[in-house]
Coordinates of C-alpha atoms and ligand atoms in Angstrom, one line a residue:
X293 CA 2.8 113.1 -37.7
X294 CA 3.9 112.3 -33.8
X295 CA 6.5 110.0 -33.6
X296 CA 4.6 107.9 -32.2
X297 CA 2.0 107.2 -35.0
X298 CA 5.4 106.6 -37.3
X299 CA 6.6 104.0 -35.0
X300 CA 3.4 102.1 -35.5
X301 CA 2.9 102.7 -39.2
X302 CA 6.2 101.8 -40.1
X303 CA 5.9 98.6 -38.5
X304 CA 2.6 97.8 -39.8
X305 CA 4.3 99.1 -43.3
X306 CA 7.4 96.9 -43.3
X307 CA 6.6 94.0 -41.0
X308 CA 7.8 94.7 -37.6
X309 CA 4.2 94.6 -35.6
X310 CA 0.6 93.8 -36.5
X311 CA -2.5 94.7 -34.9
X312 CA -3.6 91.2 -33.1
X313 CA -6.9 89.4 -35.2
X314 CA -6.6 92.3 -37.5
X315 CA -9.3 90.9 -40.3
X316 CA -11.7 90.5 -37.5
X317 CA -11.9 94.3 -36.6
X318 CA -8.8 93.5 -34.1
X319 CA -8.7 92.0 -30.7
X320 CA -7.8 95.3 -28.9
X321 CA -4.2 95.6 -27.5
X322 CA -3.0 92.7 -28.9
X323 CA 0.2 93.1 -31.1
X324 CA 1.4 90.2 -33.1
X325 CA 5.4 90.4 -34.4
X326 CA 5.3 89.9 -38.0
X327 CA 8.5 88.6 -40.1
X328 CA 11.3 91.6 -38.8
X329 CA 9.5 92.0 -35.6
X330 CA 10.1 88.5 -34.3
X331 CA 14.1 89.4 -35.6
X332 CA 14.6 92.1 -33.7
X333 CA 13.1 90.7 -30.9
X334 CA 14.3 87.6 -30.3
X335 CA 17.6 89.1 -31.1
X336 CA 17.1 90.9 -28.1
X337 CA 16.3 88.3 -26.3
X338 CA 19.4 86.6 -27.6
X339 CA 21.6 89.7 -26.4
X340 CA 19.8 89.2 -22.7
X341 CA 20.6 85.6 -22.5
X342 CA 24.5 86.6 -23.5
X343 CA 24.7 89.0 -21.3
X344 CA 23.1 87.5 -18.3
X345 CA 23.7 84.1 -18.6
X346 CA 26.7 82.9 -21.1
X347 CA 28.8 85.7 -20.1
X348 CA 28.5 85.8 -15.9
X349 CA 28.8 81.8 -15.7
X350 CA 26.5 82.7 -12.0
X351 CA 23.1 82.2 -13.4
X352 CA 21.7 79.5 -14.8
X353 CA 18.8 79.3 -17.7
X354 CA 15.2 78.1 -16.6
X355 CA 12.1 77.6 -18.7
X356 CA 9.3 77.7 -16.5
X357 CA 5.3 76.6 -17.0
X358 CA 3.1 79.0 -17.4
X359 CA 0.3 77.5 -15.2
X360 CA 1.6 77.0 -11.8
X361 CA -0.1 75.5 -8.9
X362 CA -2.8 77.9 -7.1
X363 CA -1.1 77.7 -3.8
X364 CA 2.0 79.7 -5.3
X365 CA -0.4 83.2 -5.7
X366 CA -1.8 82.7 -2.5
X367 CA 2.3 82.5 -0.9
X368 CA 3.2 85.0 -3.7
X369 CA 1.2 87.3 -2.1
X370 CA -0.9 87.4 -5.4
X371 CA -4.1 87.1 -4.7
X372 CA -4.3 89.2 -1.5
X373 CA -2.2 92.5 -2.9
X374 CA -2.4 91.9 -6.9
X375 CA -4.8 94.6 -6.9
X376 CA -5.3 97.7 -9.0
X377 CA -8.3 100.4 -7.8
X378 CA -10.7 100.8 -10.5
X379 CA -13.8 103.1 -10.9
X380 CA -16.6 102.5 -13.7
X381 CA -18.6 105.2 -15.7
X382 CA -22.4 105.2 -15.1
X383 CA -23.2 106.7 -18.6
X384 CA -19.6 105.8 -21.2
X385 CA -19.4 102.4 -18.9
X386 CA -15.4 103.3 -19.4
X387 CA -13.1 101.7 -16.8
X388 CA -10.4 103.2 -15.1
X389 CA -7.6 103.0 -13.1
X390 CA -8.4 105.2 -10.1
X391 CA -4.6 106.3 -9.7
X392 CA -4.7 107.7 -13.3
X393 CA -7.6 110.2 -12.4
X394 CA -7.6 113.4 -11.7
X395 CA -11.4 114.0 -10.1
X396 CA -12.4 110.6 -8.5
X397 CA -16.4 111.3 -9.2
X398 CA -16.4 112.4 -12.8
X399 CA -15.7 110.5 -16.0
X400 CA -12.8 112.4 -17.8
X401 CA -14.2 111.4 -21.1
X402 CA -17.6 112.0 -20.4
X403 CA -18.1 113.7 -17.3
X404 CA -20.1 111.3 -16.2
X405 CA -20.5 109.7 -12.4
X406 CA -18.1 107.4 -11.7
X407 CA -18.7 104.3 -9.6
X408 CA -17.1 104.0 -6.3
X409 CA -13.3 102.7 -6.8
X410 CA -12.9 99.2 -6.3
X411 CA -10.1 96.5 -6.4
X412 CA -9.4 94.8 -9.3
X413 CA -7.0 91.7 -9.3
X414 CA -5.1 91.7 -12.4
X415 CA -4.7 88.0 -12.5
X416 CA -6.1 86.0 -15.8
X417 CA -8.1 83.2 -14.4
X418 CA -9.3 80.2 -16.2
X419 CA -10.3 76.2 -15.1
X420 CA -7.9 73.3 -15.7
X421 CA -9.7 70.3 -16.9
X422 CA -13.4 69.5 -18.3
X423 CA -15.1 71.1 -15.1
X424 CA -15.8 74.8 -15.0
X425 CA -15.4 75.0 -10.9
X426 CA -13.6 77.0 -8.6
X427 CA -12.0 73.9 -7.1
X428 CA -10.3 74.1 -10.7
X429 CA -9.5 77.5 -11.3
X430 CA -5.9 78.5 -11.8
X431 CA -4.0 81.4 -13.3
X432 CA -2.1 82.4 -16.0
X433 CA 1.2 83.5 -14.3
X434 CA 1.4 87.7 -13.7
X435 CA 5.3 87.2 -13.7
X436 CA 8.2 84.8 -14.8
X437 CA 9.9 85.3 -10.9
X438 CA 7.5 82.3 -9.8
X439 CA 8.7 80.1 -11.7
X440 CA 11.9 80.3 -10.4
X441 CA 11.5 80.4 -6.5
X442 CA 9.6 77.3 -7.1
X443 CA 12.4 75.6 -8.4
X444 CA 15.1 76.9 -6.1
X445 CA 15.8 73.6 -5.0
X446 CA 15.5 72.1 -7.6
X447 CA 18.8 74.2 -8.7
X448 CA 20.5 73.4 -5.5
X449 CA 19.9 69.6 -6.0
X450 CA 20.8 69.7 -9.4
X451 CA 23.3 72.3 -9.6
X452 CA 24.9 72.4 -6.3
X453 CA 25.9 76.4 -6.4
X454 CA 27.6 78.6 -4.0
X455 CA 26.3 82.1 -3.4
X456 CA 25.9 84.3 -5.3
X457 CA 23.9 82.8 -7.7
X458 CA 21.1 83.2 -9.9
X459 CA 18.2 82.3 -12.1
X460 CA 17.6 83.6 -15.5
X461 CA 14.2 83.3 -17.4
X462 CA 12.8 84.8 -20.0
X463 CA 8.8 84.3 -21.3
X464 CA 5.0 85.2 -21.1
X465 CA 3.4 86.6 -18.4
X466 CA -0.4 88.2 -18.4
X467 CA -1.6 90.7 -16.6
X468 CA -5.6 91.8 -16.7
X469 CA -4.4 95.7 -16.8
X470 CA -7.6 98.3 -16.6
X471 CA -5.8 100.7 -18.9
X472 CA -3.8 99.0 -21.8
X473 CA -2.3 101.0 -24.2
X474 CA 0.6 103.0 -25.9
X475 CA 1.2 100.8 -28.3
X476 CA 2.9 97.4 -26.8
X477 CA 3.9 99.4 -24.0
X478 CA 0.9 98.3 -21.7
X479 CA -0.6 95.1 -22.6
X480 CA -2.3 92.1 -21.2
X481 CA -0.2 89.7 -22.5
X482 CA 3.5 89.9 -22.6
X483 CA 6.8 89.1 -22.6
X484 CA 9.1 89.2 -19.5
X485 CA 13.2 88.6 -19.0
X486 CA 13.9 88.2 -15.1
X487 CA 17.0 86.9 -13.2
X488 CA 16.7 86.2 -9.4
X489 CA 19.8 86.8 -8.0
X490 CA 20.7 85.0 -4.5
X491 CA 22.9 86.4 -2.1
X492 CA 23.8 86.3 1.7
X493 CA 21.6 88.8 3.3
X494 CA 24.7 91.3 4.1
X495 CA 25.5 91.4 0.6
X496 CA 22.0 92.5 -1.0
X497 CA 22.9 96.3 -0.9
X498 CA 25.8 95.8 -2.9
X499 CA 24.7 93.7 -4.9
X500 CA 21.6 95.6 -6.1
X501 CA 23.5 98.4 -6.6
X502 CA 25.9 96.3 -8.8
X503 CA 22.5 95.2 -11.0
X504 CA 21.2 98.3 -11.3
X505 CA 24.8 99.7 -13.1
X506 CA 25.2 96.2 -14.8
X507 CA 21.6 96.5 -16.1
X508 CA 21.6 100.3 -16.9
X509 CA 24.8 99.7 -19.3
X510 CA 23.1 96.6 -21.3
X511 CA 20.7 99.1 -22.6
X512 CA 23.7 101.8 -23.8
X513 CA 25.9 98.9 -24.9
X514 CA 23.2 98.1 -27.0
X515 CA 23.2 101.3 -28.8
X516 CA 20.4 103.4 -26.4
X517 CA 21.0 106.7 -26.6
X518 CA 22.4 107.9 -23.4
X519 CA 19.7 110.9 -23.0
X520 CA 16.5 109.0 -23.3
X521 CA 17.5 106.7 -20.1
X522 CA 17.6 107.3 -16.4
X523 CA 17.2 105.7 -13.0
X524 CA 14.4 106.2 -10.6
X525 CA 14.6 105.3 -7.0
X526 CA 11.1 104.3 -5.7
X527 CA 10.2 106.0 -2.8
X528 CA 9.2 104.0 0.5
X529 CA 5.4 104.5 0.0
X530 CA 5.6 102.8 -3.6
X531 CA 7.5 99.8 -2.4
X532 CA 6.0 96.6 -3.0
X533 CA 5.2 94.6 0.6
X534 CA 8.1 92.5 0.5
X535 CA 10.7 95.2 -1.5
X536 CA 13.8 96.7 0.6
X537 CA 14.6 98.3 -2.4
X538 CA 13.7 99.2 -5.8
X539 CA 15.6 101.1 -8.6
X540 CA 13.7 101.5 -12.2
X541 CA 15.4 102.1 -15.5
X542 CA 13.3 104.6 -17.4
X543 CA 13.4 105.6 -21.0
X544 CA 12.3 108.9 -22.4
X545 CA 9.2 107.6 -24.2
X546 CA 7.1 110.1 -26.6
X547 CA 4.7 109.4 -23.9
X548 CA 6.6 110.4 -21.3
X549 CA 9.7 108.8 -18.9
X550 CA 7.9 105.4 -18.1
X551 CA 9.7 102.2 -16.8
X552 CA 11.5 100.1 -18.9
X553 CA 12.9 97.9 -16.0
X554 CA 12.8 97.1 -12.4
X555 CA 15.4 96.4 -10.2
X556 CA 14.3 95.5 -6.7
X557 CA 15.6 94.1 -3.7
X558 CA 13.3 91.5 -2.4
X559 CA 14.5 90.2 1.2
X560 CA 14.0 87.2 2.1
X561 CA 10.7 87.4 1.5
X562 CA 9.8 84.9 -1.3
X563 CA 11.7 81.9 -0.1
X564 CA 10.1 81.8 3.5
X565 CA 7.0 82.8 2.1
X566 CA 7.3 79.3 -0.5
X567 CA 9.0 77.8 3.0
X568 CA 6.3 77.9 5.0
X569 CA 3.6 77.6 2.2
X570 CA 5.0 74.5 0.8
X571 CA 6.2 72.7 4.0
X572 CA 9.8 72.4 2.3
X573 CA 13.0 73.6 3.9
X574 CA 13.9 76.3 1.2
X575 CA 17.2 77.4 3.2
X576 CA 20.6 77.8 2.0
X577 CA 23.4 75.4 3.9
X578 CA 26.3 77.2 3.5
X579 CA 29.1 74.8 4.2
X580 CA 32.2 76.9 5.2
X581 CA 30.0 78.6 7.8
X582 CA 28.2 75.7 8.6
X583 CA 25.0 77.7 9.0
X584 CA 21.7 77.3 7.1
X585 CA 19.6 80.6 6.3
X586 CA 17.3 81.8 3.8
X587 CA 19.3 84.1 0.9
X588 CA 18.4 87.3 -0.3
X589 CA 16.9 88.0 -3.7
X590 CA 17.8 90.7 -6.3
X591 CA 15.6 90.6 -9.1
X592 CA 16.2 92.8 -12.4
X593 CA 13.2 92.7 -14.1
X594 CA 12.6 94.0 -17.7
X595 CA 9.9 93.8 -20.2
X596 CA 11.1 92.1 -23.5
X597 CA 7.9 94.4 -25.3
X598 CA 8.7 97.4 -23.5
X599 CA 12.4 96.8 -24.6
X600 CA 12.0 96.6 -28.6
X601 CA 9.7 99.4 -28.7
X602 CA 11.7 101.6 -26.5
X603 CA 14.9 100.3 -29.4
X604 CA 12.5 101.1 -32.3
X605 CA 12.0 104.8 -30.6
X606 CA 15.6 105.5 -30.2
X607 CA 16.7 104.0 -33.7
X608 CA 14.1 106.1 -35.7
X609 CA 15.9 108.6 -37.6
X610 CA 15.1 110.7 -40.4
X611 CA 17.2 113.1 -42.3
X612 CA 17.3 115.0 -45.7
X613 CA 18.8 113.7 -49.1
X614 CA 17.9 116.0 -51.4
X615 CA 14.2 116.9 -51.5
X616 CA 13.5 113.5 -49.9
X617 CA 13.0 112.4 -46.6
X618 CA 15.3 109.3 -45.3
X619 CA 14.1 107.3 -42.9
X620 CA 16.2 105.0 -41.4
X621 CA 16.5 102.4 -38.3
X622 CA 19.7 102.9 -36.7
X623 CA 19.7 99.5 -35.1
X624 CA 22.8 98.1 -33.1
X625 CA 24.0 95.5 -35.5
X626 CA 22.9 92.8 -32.6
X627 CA 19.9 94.1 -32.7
X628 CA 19.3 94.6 -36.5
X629 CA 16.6 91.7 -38.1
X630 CA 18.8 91.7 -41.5
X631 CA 22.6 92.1 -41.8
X632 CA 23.0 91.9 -45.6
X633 CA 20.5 93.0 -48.7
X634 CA 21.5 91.7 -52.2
X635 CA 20.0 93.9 -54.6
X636 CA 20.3 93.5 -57.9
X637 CA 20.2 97.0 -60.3
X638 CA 18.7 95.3 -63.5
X639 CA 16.0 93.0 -62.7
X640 CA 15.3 91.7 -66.4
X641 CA 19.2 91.2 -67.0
X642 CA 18.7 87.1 -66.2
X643 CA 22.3 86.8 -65.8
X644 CA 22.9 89.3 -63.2
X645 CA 19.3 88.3 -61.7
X646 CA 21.1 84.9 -61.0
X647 CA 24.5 85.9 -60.1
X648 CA 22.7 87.9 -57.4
X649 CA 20.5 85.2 -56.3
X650 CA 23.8 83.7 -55.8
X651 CA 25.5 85.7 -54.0
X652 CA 23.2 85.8 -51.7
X653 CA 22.6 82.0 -51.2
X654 CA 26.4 82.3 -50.4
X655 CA 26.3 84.6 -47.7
X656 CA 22.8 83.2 -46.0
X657 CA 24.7 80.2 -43.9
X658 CA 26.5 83.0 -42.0
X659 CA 24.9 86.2 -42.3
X660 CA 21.0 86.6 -41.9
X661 CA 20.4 88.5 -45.7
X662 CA 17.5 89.1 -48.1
X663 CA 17.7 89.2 -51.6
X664 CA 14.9 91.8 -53.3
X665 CA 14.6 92.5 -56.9
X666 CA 10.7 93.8 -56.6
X667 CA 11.5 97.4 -57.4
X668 CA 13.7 100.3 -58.8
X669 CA 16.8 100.7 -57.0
X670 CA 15.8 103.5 -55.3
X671 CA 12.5 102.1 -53.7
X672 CA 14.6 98.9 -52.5
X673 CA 17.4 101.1 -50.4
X674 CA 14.5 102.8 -48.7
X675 CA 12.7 99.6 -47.7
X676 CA 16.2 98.6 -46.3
X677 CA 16.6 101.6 -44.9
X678 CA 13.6 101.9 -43.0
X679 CA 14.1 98.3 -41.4
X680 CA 17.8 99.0 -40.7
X681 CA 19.9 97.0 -42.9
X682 CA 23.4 97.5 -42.3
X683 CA 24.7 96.4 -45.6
X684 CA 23.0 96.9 -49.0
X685 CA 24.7 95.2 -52.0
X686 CA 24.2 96.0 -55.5
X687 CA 24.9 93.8 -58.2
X688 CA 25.2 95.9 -61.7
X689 CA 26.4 95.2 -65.4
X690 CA 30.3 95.8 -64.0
X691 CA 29.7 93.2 -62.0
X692 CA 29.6 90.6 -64.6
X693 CA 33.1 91.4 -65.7
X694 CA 34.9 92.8 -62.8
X695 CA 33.6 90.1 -60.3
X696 CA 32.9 93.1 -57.9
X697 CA 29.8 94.7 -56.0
X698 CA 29.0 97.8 -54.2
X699 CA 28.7 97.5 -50.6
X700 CA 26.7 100.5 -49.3
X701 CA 26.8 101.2 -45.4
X702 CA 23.7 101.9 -43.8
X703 CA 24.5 104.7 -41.4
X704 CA 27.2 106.6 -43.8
X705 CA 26.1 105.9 -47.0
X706 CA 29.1 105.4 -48.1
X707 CA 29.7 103.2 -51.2
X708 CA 32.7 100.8 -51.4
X709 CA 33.4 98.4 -54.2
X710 CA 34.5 94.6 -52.8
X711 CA 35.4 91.6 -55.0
X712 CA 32.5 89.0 -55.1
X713 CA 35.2 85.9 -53.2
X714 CA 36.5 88.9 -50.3
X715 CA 32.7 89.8 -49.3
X716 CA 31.6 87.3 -46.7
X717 CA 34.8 87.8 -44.6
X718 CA 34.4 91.4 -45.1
X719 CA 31.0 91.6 -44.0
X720 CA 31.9 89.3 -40.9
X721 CA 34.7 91.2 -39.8
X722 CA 32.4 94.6 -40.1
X723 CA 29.7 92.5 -38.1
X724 CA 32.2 91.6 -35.3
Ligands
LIG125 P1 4.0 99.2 -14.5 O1 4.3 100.1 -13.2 O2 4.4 99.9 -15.8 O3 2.7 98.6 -14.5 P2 5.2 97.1 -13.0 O4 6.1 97.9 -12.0 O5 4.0 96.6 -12.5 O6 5.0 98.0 -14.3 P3 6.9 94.9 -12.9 O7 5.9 94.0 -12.1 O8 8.1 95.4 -12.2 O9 6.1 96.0 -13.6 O10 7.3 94.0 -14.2 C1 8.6 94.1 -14.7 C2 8.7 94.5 -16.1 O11 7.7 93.8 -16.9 C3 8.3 96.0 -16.3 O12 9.4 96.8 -16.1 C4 7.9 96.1 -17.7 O13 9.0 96.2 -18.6 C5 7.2 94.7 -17.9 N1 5.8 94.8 -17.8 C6 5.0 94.8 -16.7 N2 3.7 94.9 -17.0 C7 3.6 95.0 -18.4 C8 2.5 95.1 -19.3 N3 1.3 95.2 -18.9 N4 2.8 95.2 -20.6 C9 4.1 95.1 -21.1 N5 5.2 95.0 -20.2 C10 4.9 94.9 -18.9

């Protein structure tokens, strides 16, 4: 099997990620996160905010709407440039993305003419209130960044910063793409984490440069293998209208190096752009200087989707035990959905079945665990295994009279014997 078709069976096997509306034939490329998917991801999430907002002090945490007023795409630049080309199929009446093909007459699935290419916006619209007309049509946002230049003064009102500063978001954003696919890679609806960094124009350069590194680590800190991730500079002819600059972290999917992030230095672009659009003075007074100008952006920009499936990629691992196969998620332990398994060996022994039970209520106040007694011993280390548990813990007939369990580590299988009263501080200090 590709490693590709494992990813997506084991986390339709174990919980990670459904297919969207699955009993109705499936809505296609829709992914819901089932019970260890929505862990792991808002884990990740969780690790962003950390990192970019608790830890710097310099940016502060917004939670934008998703349905903005129209006049932001039109000053966005939205709807005049959110376009991809697309050409139709005469015969198969497939759509694609004109970039992706190879002969721009002929269907590459059937061979078929193809229409002339045509833009495509790849903004969702729909109507706000009762009345179905385009007086009342608005979109649902293409990207989390809006969100934030509109409230740029709000922040300055509110939070009265000094350069540099920024704005950290993290939510939705839906995009009609032509050509969805690869799993949650490409999808209509997503999940985005942004910052929007302001800076005096002198400074963006080194600033950007700074992001990039800053941004690059977060994904080896978190356990990404140092192999399957690079940097791409975006040459002048793929810059976006308004980008000085753009760097983008890629990751050695099974698919090919595709981005995982973008990094891009946007000018001044936005804020005069929302300026002049909105009629409100969107400068920055700097008071030392006594001059008022409009700061530039730096926006890191990563896909929360894009992020746990490229984590699930790198943390597949399989070895040999025996004639078996062991498949395991090497998860980073901030990443992992479940710390702790409490597993008891004898599941019609009533006394150990409770003493487990537990043990396990014990440890669940400070340590995310799961207590499973629904099959042999053997069956209930590989379900851990395959969703990463660090720490499986066995409770066996010793148990009841030494007051002691077996603590088996995930990635060495090592098996250590700790007394029943030491175990949650031992598991916390192994979880620092
Ligand atoms: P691509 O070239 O892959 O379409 P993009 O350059 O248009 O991506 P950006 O506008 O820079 O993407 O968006 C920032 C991040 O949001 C991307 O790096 C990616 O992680 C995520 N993202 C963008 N579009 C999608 C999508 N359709 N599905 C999932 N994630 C997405």
């Amino acid at each position: 099997m590709e490693l590709m078709e494992k990813i997506v069976s084991l986390c339709k096997r174990r919980g990670f990620i459904f297919q969207g509306s699955e009993i109705y034939g499936g809505l296609a490329n829709t992914w819901d996160y089932g019970p260890y998917g929505v862990e792991l991801k808002n884990n990740l999430k969780r690790a962003w905010w950390k990192a970019c907002v608790y830890d710097r002090g310099d940016c502060f945490g917004m939670d934008s709407s998703i349905l903005m007023h129209p006049r932001v795409w039109e000053a966005s630049g939205h709807v005049d440039n959110f376009f991809d080309l697309k050409s139709d199929c005469k015969s198969c009446k497939k759509r694609f993305k004109t970039e992706d093909l190879k002969d721009k007459y002929r269907c590459p699935e059937c061979a078929g003419e193809l229409t002339e290419s045509r833009p495509f916006n790849l903004m969702f619209k729909t109507h706000q209130g009762p009345v179905e007309e385009a007086a009342n049509t608005i979109h649902l946002r293409p990207e989390t960044a809006q969100g934030m230049f509109v409230n740029f003064l709000n922040i300055l009102d509110s939070k009265h910063p000094k350069l540099p500063f920024g704005m950290a978001q993290i939510g939705k954003s839906f995009r009609n793409e032509i050509t969805p696919g690869n799993f949650t890679f490409r999808t209509r609806e997503f999940e985005q984490m942004e910052i929007e960094y302001f800076v005096r124009p002198e400074d963006a350069e080194r600033a950007h440069a700074e992001w990039v590194e800053n941004r690059f680590n977060w994904y080896l800190a978190l356990g990404m293998k140092a192999e399957n991730l690079r940097k791409r500079q975006h040459g002048k002819d793929e810059l976006a209208h308004y980008a000085h600059a753009c760097m983008d972290i890629e990751y050695n999917f099974p698919f090919g190096w595709s981005e995982l992030e973008g990094i891009a230095n946007r000018s001044d672009y936005d804020l005069k752009q929302h300026a002049q659009y909105s009629s409100k003075d969107l400068q920055y007074f700097d008071d030392a200087a006594k001059e008022r100008f409009y700061p530039y952006i730096i926006e890191p920009s990563g896909g929360v989707d894009r992020a746990v499936l490229a984590f699930l990629i790198d943390a597949y691992h399989e070895e040999k035990v025996k004639d078996e196969t062991r498949v395991v998620l090497k998860l980073d332990k901030e990443l992992v959905p479940i710390k702790a398994a409490i597993l008891p060996l004898l599941r019609n022994r009533p006394e150990i079945v409770e003493l487990a039970k537990n043990i396990a209520q014990g440890l669940k106040k400070s340590i995310v665990t799961v207590y499973d007694d629904t099959g042999s011993i053997g069956k209930l280390y590989r379900r851990q295994d395959e969703v990463g548990t660090l720490y499986c813990i066995t409770i066996d007939v010793q148990t009841l009279e030494d007051k002691q369990v077996t603590v088996r580590d995930r990635d060495t299988m090592l098996q250590e014997r700790i007394s029943i009263d030491k175990l949650k501080e031992y598991l916390l200090n192994k979880l620092k």
